């Protein structure tokens, strides 16, 4: 991709309304643009990061048994929500936008009702269970406080997965597989997420599991055990109770995922019944599993971005581009290199703009590509391009590679 062709711009001045580090850096870098509080457009760089995060999630979820991806609608008929009583539920009223003539629809804040509606239309026999489906889609929630950039949106991206099982034991087994997949997902994105016991929400007495990342800006407080691999949310235990159980470290954290046992709340309300082998009818139990795709992007920037340096040090797996080719020559010597890299299948951003070196490097620090390649009069004199193979971790390590060798070395 040519940098001159991106439908976005980097910017020096960010509205003073933006106080979150992620919002400031992502706006400066031209990843996102705020439309109103908690509502952001994703620009080319931002969308690339979102896609890379989504692909990591897909890779893990597609490997789960009987699990396939779908895309549900965000216009959700009121009648569906009336079936479960959530249309008139006070908590739901607060967060769900209602639209259309006589409020015929709610805007998708979560998708238990529509997924259960699909389920009851398709599945009738015990032979067809367990079955699960997920989507990566926009959610709308009337969040009161939307001041944390991508971390708390009114319109945001979530991965939501739903599973249906004949027995609680079968649900438990799947639930643990999802929990393990979540830990691998966060790890692949360079995040240390701690499985955290939390309240189960309004429908169940079974606790839920959150995945929390320790951040200074975290809105949750958790108590972490000695090993640092499990925690309790303060909503289920006092500090004293937690300490007595070995959860001695108190941290601020951000919830990047949350998985729940829903029991038969939705399947019973919506009469999703399954015939058993002996002809009896049972109501399946259900699990639901959320993961905040856009919030993860915000958290990554909070942890790996620096306001002082004006830089985002993305982990390799989610950086918007693998290679950033910066051309500082008058006669665009980098153009041929760009063509070579593209032909070799390299995920490359080519800075072909007529700007000062300072401006280009400033922007490059916000792009945070893993490999930085500079073609300049000086590098050419030294024999080729100056390459920083691991910019995020070792910006000082540089080598000169001849222009002819670059494509094979970086492919
Ligand atoms: P929170 O307590 O932070 O408001 P929640 O418990 O209401 O979140 P869930 O309904 O469990 O959120 O949603 C699943 C996941 O979606 C969360 O773990 C979080 O990562 C993400 N998420 C929830 N609300 C938002 C939001 N307003 N903006 C961005 N991501 C969100
Ligand atoms: Mg939650």
Coordinates of C-alpha atoms and ligand atoms in Angstrom, one line a residue:
X1 CA 0.0 0.0 0.0
X2 CA 1.2 3.5 -0.8
X3 CA 1.0 5.9 2.1
X4 CA 0.0 8.7 -0.3
X5 CA -3.1 6.7 -1.2
X6 CA -4.5 6.1 2.3
X7 CA -7.9 7.5 3.0
X8 CA -6.7 9.1 6.2
X9 CA -4.2 11.6 7.5
X10 CA -1.9 11.8 10.5
X11 CA -2.5 14.8 12.6
X12 CA -0.6 16.7 15.2
X13 CA -3.5 18.3 17.1
X14 CA -6.0 16.1 18.7
X15 CA -9.1 17.6 20.3
X16 CA -8.4 18.3 24.0
X17 CA -11.6 16.3 24.7
X18 CA -9.6 13.1 24.0
X19 CA -7.8 12.2 27.2
X20 CA -7.2 8.5 26.7
X21 CA -3.7 7.6 25.5
X22 CA -5.2 5.1 23.0
X23 CA -7.5 7.7 21.5
X24 CA -4.8 10.3 21.2
X25 CA -2.2 8.1 19.6
X26 CA -4.6 6.3 17.3
X27 CA -6.0 9.7 16.1
X28 CA -2.5 11.1 15.6
X29 CA -1.5 8.1 13.6
X30 CA -4.6 8.2 11.4
X31 CA -6.0 4.9 12.6
X32 CA -9.3 6.1 13.7
X33 CA -11.4 9.3 13.6
X34 CA -13.9 10.2 16.3
X35 CA -17.4 10.9 15.0
X36 CA -18.9 11.5 18.5
X37 CA -18.3 10.3 22.0
X38 CA -17.6 6.6 21.9
X39 CA -18.1 6.5 18.1
X40 CA -15.1 6.0 15.9
X41 CA -14.5 5.4 12.2
X42 CA -11.8 2.9 11.4
X43 CA -9.4 4.2 8.8
X44 CA -7.1 2.0 6.7
X45 CA -4.5 1.5 9.4
X46 CA -7.1 0.9 12.1
X47 CA -9.0 -1.5 10.0
X48 CA -5.9 -3.5 9.4
X49 CA -5.2 -3.9 13.1
X50 CA -8.8 -4.8 13.6
X51 CA -8.6 -7.5 10.9
X52 CA -5.4 -8.9 12.3
X53 CA -6.9 -9.2 15.8
X54 CA -10.0 -10.7 14.3
X55 CA -8.0 -13.3 12.3
X56 CA -6.2 -14.4 15.4
X57 CA -9.6 -14.9 17.1
X58 CA -11.0 -16.7 14.1
X59 CA -8.1 -19.1 13.9
X60 CA -8.7 -20.3 17.4
X61 CA -12.5 -20.4 17.3
X62 CA -12.7 -22.2 14.0
X63 CA -10.7 -25.0 15.7
X64 CA -13.4 -25.5 18.4
X65 CA -15.7 -28.4 17.8
X66 CA -19.0 -27.8 15.9
X67 CA -18.3 -24.1 15.7
X68 CA -18.9 -21.9 12.7
X69 CA -19.0 -18.2 12.0
X70 CA -22.1 -16.3 11.0
X71 CA -23.2 -12.7 10.8
X72 CA -26.4 -11.7 12.6
X73 CA -28.3 -8.4 12.1
X74 CA -28.1 -5.3 14.2
X75 CA -31.7 -4.4 13.6
X76 CA -33.4 -6.7 16.1
X77 CA -37.2 -7.0 16.1
X78 CA -38.7 -5.9 19.4
X79 CA -40.9 -9.1 19.6
X80 CA -37.8 -11.3 20.0
X81 CA -36.7 -9.3 23.0
X82 CA -40.2 -9.3 24.4
X83 CA -40.1 -13.1 24.4
X84 CA -37.4 -13.1 27.1
X85 CA -38.7 -10.0 28.9
X86 CA -35.5 -8.1 28.1
X87 CA -37.2 -5.4 26.1
X88 CA -38.7 -4.0 29.2
X89 CA -35.8 -4.9 31.5
X90 CA -34.4 -1.7 33.2
X91 CA -30.7 -2.6 32.6
X92 CA -31.3 -3.4 29.0
X93 CA -33.4 -0.2 28.5
X94 CA -30.4 1.8 29.6
X95 CA -28.0 0.4 27.1
X96 CA -30.1 -0.7 24.1
X97 CA -30.9 1.9 21.4
X98 CA -34.4 1.7 20.0
X99 CA -35.1 2.7 16.5
X100 CA -37.7 2.6 13.8
X101 CA -41.4 3.4 13.6
X102 CA -42.8 2.9 17.1
X103 CA -39.5 1.5 18.1
X104 CA -39.9 -1.6 16.1
X105 CA -36.2 -2.6 16.6
X106 CA -33.5 -2.6 19.1
X107 CA -29.9 -2.1 17.9
X108 CA -27.8 -5.1 18.7
X109 CA -26.2 -4.6 22.1
X110 CA -25.8 -8.4 22.5
X111 CA -27.3 -11.3 20.5
X112 CA -28.7 -14.0 22.8
X113 CA -32.2 -13.5 21.5
X114 CA -31.5 -13.6 17.8
X115 CA -29.1 -16.5 18.1
X116 CA -31.6 -18.6 20.1
X117 CA -34.2 -17.7 17.5
X118 CA -32.0 -19.1 14.8
X119 CA -31.1 -22.2 16.9
X120 CA -34.8 -23.1 17.5
X121 CA -35.5 -22.9 13.8
X122 CA -32.6 -25.3 12.8
X123 CA -32.1 -27.8 15.6
X124 CA -34.6 -30.3 16.9
X125 CA -32.8 -33.5 17.7
X126 CA -30.3 -34.6 20.3
X127 CA -28.1 -35.9 17.5
X128 CA -27.5 -32.3 16.3
X129 CA -26.0 -31.1 19.6
X130 CA -23.7 -29.7 20.8
X131 CA -23.6 -26.8 18.3
X132 CA -22.0 -23.4 18.5
X133 CA -21.7 -20.2 16.4
X134 CA -20.0 -16.9 16.6
X135 CA -19.8 -13.6 14.9
X136 CA -17.4 -10.6 14.8
X137 CA -19.7 -7.6 14.5
X138 CA -20.6 -4.2 15.6
X139 CA -22.4 -3.7 18.9
X140 CA -24.3 -0.7 20.1
X141 CA -24.6 0.3 23.7
X142 CA -25.7 3.5 25.3
X143 CA -22.7 3.7 27.5
X144 CA -22.9 6.7 29.9
X145 CA -19.2 7.3 30.2
X146 CA -17.6 7.0 26.8
X147 CA -14.3 8.8 27.4
X148 CA -11.8 6.0 27.1
X149 CA -11.4 5.9 23.3
X150 CA -11.7 2.5 21.9
X151 CA -11.9 0.9 25.3
X152 CA -15.5 2.0 25.8
X153 CA -17.4 2.7 22.7
X154 CA -21.1 3.3 22.1
X155 CA -20.5 1.6 18.8
X156 CA -17.8 -1.1 19.0
X157 CA -16.6 -4.4 17.7
X158 CA -17.1 -7.6 19.7
X159 CA -16.7 -11.3 19.0
X160 CA -19.6 -13.1 20.5
X161 CA -19.9 -16.9 20.6
X162 CA -22.9 -18.9 21.7
X163 CA -23.1 -22.6 22.4
X164 CA -26.0 -25.1 23.0
X165 CA -25.7 -28.3 24.9
X166 CA -27.8 -31.2 26.1
X167 CA -26.2 -31.4 29.5
X168 CA -24.4 -29.0 31.9
X169 CA -21.4 -31.3 31.8
X170 CA -21.1 -31.0 28.0
X171 CA -21.4 -27.2 28.4
X172 CA -18.6 -27.2 31.0
X173 CA -16.3 -29.1 28.7
X174 CA -16.8 -26.7 25.9
X175 CA -16.6 -23.7 28.2
X176 CA -13.1 -24.8 29.3
X177 CA -12.0 -25.2 25.7
X178 CA -13.1 -21.7 25.0
X179 CA -11.3 -20.4 28.1
X180 CA -8.1 -22.1 26.9
X181 CA -8.6 -20.7 23.4
X182 CA -9.0 -17.2 24.9
X183 CA -5.7 -17.4 26.7
X184 CA -4.0 -18.4 23.5
X185 CA -5.7 -15.6 21.6
X186 CA -4.5 -12.9 24.1
X187 CA -1.0 -14.4 24.2
X188 CA -0.8 -14.3 20.4
X189 CA -1.6 -10.6 20.5
X190 CA 1.1 -10.0 23.1
X191 CA -1.3 -9.5 26.0
X192 CA -1.2 -11.2 29.4
X193 CA -4.8 -11.8 30.3
X194 CA -5.7 -13.2 33.7
X195 CA -8.7 -15.4 34.1
X196 CA -10.8 -13.8 36.7
X197 CA -13.8 -15.0 38.6
X198 CA -16.6 -12.6 38.5
X199 CA -20.3 -12.4 39.1
X200 CA -22.5 -14.4 36.7
X201 CA -24.8 -11.6 35.8
X202 CA -28.5 -11.5 36.5
X203 CA -29.5 -14.9 35.1
X204 CA -27.4 -17.4 36.9
X205 CA -25.8 -18.3 40.1
X206 CA -22.8 -19.8 38.4
X207 CA -19.9 -17.2 38.4
X208 CA -18.6 -16.0 35.1
X209 CA -15.0 -15.8 34.0
X210 CA -13.6 -12.6 32.8
X211 CA -10.2 -12.1 31.1
X212 CA -8.5 -9.1 32.6
X213 CA -5.4 -7.3 31.5
X214 CA -3.6 -5.2 34.1
X215 CA -3.5 -1.6 33.0
X216 CA -3.2 1.7 34.9
X217 CA -6.4 2.9 33.3
X218 CA -8.4 -0.2 34.1
X219 CA -11.9 0.4 35.3
X220 CA -12.1 -2.9 37.2
X221 CA -10.2 -3.9 40.4
X222 CA -9.0 -7.5 40.7
X223 CA -7.2 -9.5 43.3
X224 CA -4.5 -11.6 41.7
X225 CA -3.0 -14.8 43.2
X226 CA 0.7 -15.4 43.8
X227 CA 1.3 -17.2 40.5
X228 CA -0.3 -14.3 38.7
X229 CA -2.6 -16.6 36.6
X230 CA -5.9 -16.3 38.4
X231 CA -7.8 -13.5 40.0
X232 CA -11.1 -12.5 41.7
X233 CA -13.0 -9.4 40.7
X234 CA -13.7 -7.1 43.6
X235 CA -17.4 -7.5 42.9
X236 CA -17.4 -11.0 44.3
X237 CA -15.0 -10.7 47.3
X238 CA -13.6 -8.1 49.7
X239 CA -9.9 -7.5 49.8
X240 CA -9.7 -9.3 53.1
X241 CA -11.6 -12.4 51.8
X242 CA -9.5 -12.4 48.7
X243 CA -6.2 -12.2 50.7
X244 CA -7.3 -15.1 52.9
X245 CA -7.7 -17.2 49.8
X246 CA -4.2 -16.3 48.5
X247 CA -5.3 -13.5 46.2
X248 CA -2.9 -10.9 47.7
X249 CA -2.1 -8.5 44.9
X250 CA -4.6 -5.7 44.0
X251 CA -4.6 -4.4 40.5
X252 CA -6.5 -2.1 38.2
X253 CA -7.5 -4.0 35.1
X254 CA -9.5 -3.9 31.8
X255 CA -11.9 -6.6 30.9
X256 CA -11.0 -7.9 27.5
X257 CA -13.3 -10.9 27.5
X258 CA -16.1 -12.5 29.5
X259 CA -17.6 -15.9 29.3
X260 CA -20.9 -17.1 30.9
X261 CA -23.1 -20.1 31.7
X262 CA -26.5 -19.0 30.7
X263 CA -28.2 -22.2 31.8
X264 CA -31.7 -22.3 30.2
X265 CA -32.6 -18.7 30.5
X266 CA -33.0 -18.0 26.8
X267 CA -33.7 -21.5 25.5
X268 CA -36.6 -21.9 28.0
X269 CA -38.0 -18.4 27.4
X270 CA -37.9 -18.9 23.7
X271 CA -39.1 -22.6 23.8
X272 CA -36.1 -24.0 22.0
X273 CA -36.7 -27.7 22.7
X274 CA -34.7 -30.7 21.7
X275 CA -36.0 -34.3 21.3
X276 CA -33.9 -36.9 23.2
X277 CA -33.2 -40.5 22.1
X278 CA -36.2 -41.8 24.0
X279 CA -38.6 -39.2 22.6
X280 CA -38.6 -36.9 25.6
X281 CA -38.1 -33.2 25.2
X282 CA -35.3 -31.2 26.9
X283 CA -34.4 -27.6 27.0
X284 CA -30.7 -27.2 26.1
X285 CA -28.3 -25.3 28.3
X286 CA -26.4 -22.4 26.7
X287 CA -23.1 -20.6 27.1
X288 CA -22.1 -17.3 25.8
X289 CA -18.6 -15.9 25.3
X290 CA -17.7 -12.3 24.5
X291 CA -14.4 -10.8 23.5
X292 CA -13.8 -7.1 22.9
X293 CA -12.1 -6.8 19.5
X294 CA -11.9 -3.0 19.4
X295 CA -11.3 -2.8 23.2
X296 CA -8.3 -5.1 22.7
X297 CA -6.9 -2.6 20.1
X298 CA -7.3 0.2 22.7
X299 CA -5.6 -1.8 25.4
X300 CA -2.7 -2.7 23.2
X301 CA -2.1 1.0 22.5
X302 CA -2.5 1.9 26.2
X303 CA 0.2 -0.7 27.0
X304 CA 2.5 -0.4 24.0
X305 CA 2.1 3.2 23.0
X306 CA 4.0 6.2 24.3
X307 CA 2.7 9.8 24.3
X308 CA 6.2 11.2 25.0
X309 CA 7.7 9.3 22.1
X310 CA 4.7 9.6 19.9
X311 CA 5.1 5.9 19.1
X312 CA 3.1 2.7 19.1
X313 CA 5.1 -0.5 19.5
X314 CA 2.7 -3.0 18.2
X315 CA 3.4 -6.7 18.6
X316 CA 4.3 -8.2 15.2
X317 CA 1.1 -10.2 15.0
X318 CA -1.2 -7.1 14.9
X319 CA 0.9 -4.3 13.5
X320 CA -0.9 -2.7 10.6
X321 CA 1.9 -3.6 8.2
X322 CA 4.8 -6.0 8.5
X323 CA 7.2 -3.7 6.7
X324 CA 7.4 0.1 6.4
X325 CA 9.4 1.3 3.5
X326 CA 10.5 4.9 3.9
X327 CA 11.8 6.6 0.8
X328 CA 13.9 9.7 1.4
X329 CA 15.4 10.0 -2.1
X330 CA 14.4 12.7 -4.5
X331 CA 14.0 10.5 -7.4
X332 CA 12.0 7.7 -5.6
X333 CA 14.5 5.0 -5.6
X334 CA 12.2 3.1 -3.3
X335 CA 9.6 2.6 -6.0
X336 CA 11.4 -0.4 -7.5
X337 CA 12.0 -1.8 -4.0
X338 CA 8.3 -1.4 -3.3
X339 CA 7.4 -3.3 -6.4
X340 CA 9.9 -6.1 -5.5
X341 CA 8.5 -6.4 -2.0
X342 CA 4.9 -6.5 -3.2
X343 CA 5.8 -9.1 -5.8
X344 CA 7.3 -11.2 -3.0
X345 CA 4.1 -11.0 -1.1
X346 CA 5.4 -8.7 1.6
X347 CA 2.8 -6.8 3.7
X348 CA 4.4 -3.4 3.0
X349 CA 3.5 0.2 3.4
X350 CA 5.5 2.5 1.1
X351 CA 6.0 6.1 2.2
X352 CA 6.2 7.7 -1.2
X353 CA 5.1 11.1 0.1
X354 CA 7.0 14.3 -0.5
X355 CA 7.6 15.2 3.2
X356 CA 10.6 15.9 5.3
X357 CA 12.5 13.0 6.8
X358 CA 11.4 14.2 10.3
X359 CA 7.7 14.1 9.3
X360 CA 8.1 10.6 7.8
X361 CA 9.8 9.2 10.8
X362 CA 7.3 10.8 13.1
X363 CA 4.5 9.0 11.2
X364 CA 6.5 5.8 11.0
X365 CA 6.7 5.7 14.8
X366 CA 2.9 5.7 15.0
X367 CA 2.5 3.1 12.3
X368 CA 4.8 0.8 14.3
X369 CA 5.5 -1.7 11.5
X370 CA 7.7 -4.5 12.7
X371 CA 10.4 -4.0 10.1
X372 CA 11.5 -0.5 9.0
X373 CA 13.3 -0.1 5.7
X374 CA 14.8 3.3 4.9
X375 CA 16.1 4.1 1.4
X376 CA 18.0 7.4 1.5
X377 CA 21.0 9.0 -0.2
X378 CA 23.0 7.9 2.9
X379 CA 21.8 4.3 2.9
X380 CA 22.5 4.0 -0.8
X381 CA 26.0 5.2 -0.3
X382 CA 26.4 2.6 2.4
X383 CA 25.4 -0.1 -0.1
X384 CA 21.6 -0.3 -0.1
X385 CA 18.7 0.2 2.4
X386 CA 19.0 0.6 6.1
X387 CA 16.8 -2.1 7.8
X388 CA 15.6 -2.2 11.4
X389 CA 14.4 -5.8 11.6
X390 CA 12.6 -5.5 15.0
X391 CA 11.7 -1.8 15.4
X392 CA 9.3 -2.3 18.3
X393 CA 11.8 -4.1 20.6
X394 CA 15.2 -3.1 19.2
X395 CA 15.0 0.2 17.3
X396 CA 18.8 0.6 17.6
X397 CA 19.6 -2.6 15.7
X398 CA 20.2 -1.7 12.1
X399 CA 21.8 -3.4 9.1
X400 CA 22.4 -2.4 5.5
X401 CA 20.9 -4.8 2.9
X402 CA 21.4 -4.4 -0.8
X403 CA 18.3 -3.4 -2.7
X404 CA 18.5 -6.5 -4.8
X405 CA 18.5 -8.8 -1.7
X406 CA 15.7 -7.0 0.2
X407 CA 12.7 -8.9 -1.2
X408 CA 14.2 -12.3 -0.5
X409 CA 15.4 -11.3 3.0
X410 CA 12.0 -9.8 4.0
X411 CA 9.6 -12.3 2.3
Ligands
LIG1 P1 -17.9 -3.6 30.9 O1 -18.0 -4.1 32.3 O2 -16.5 -3.1 30.6 O3 -18.9 -2.5 30.6 P2 -19.4 -5.7 30.0 O4 -19.2 -6.7 31.1 O5 -20.7 -4.9 29.9 O6 -18.2 -4.7 29.9 P3 -19.8 -7.8 28.1 O7 -21.3 -7.7 27.9 O8 -19.3 -8.9 29.0 O9 -19.2 -6.4 28.6 O10 -19.1 -7.8 26.7 C1 -18.1 -8.7 26.3 C2 -16.8 -8.0 26.0 O11 -17.0 -6.9 25.1 C3 -16.2 -7.3 27.2 O12 -15.4 -8.2 27.9 C4 -15.4 -6.2 26.6 O13 -14.1 -6.7 26.2 C5 -16.1 -5.8 25.4 N1 -16.9 -4.6 25.6 C6 -18.0 -4.5 26.4 N2 -18.5 -3.2 26.3 C7 -17.7 -2.5 25.5 C8 -17.7 -1.2 25.1 N3 -18.6 -0.3 25.4 N4 -16.7 -0.8 24.2 C9 -15.8 -1.7 23.8 N5 -15.7 -3.0 24.2 C10 -16.7 -3.4 25.0
LIG2 MG1 -18.5 -8.4 31.1

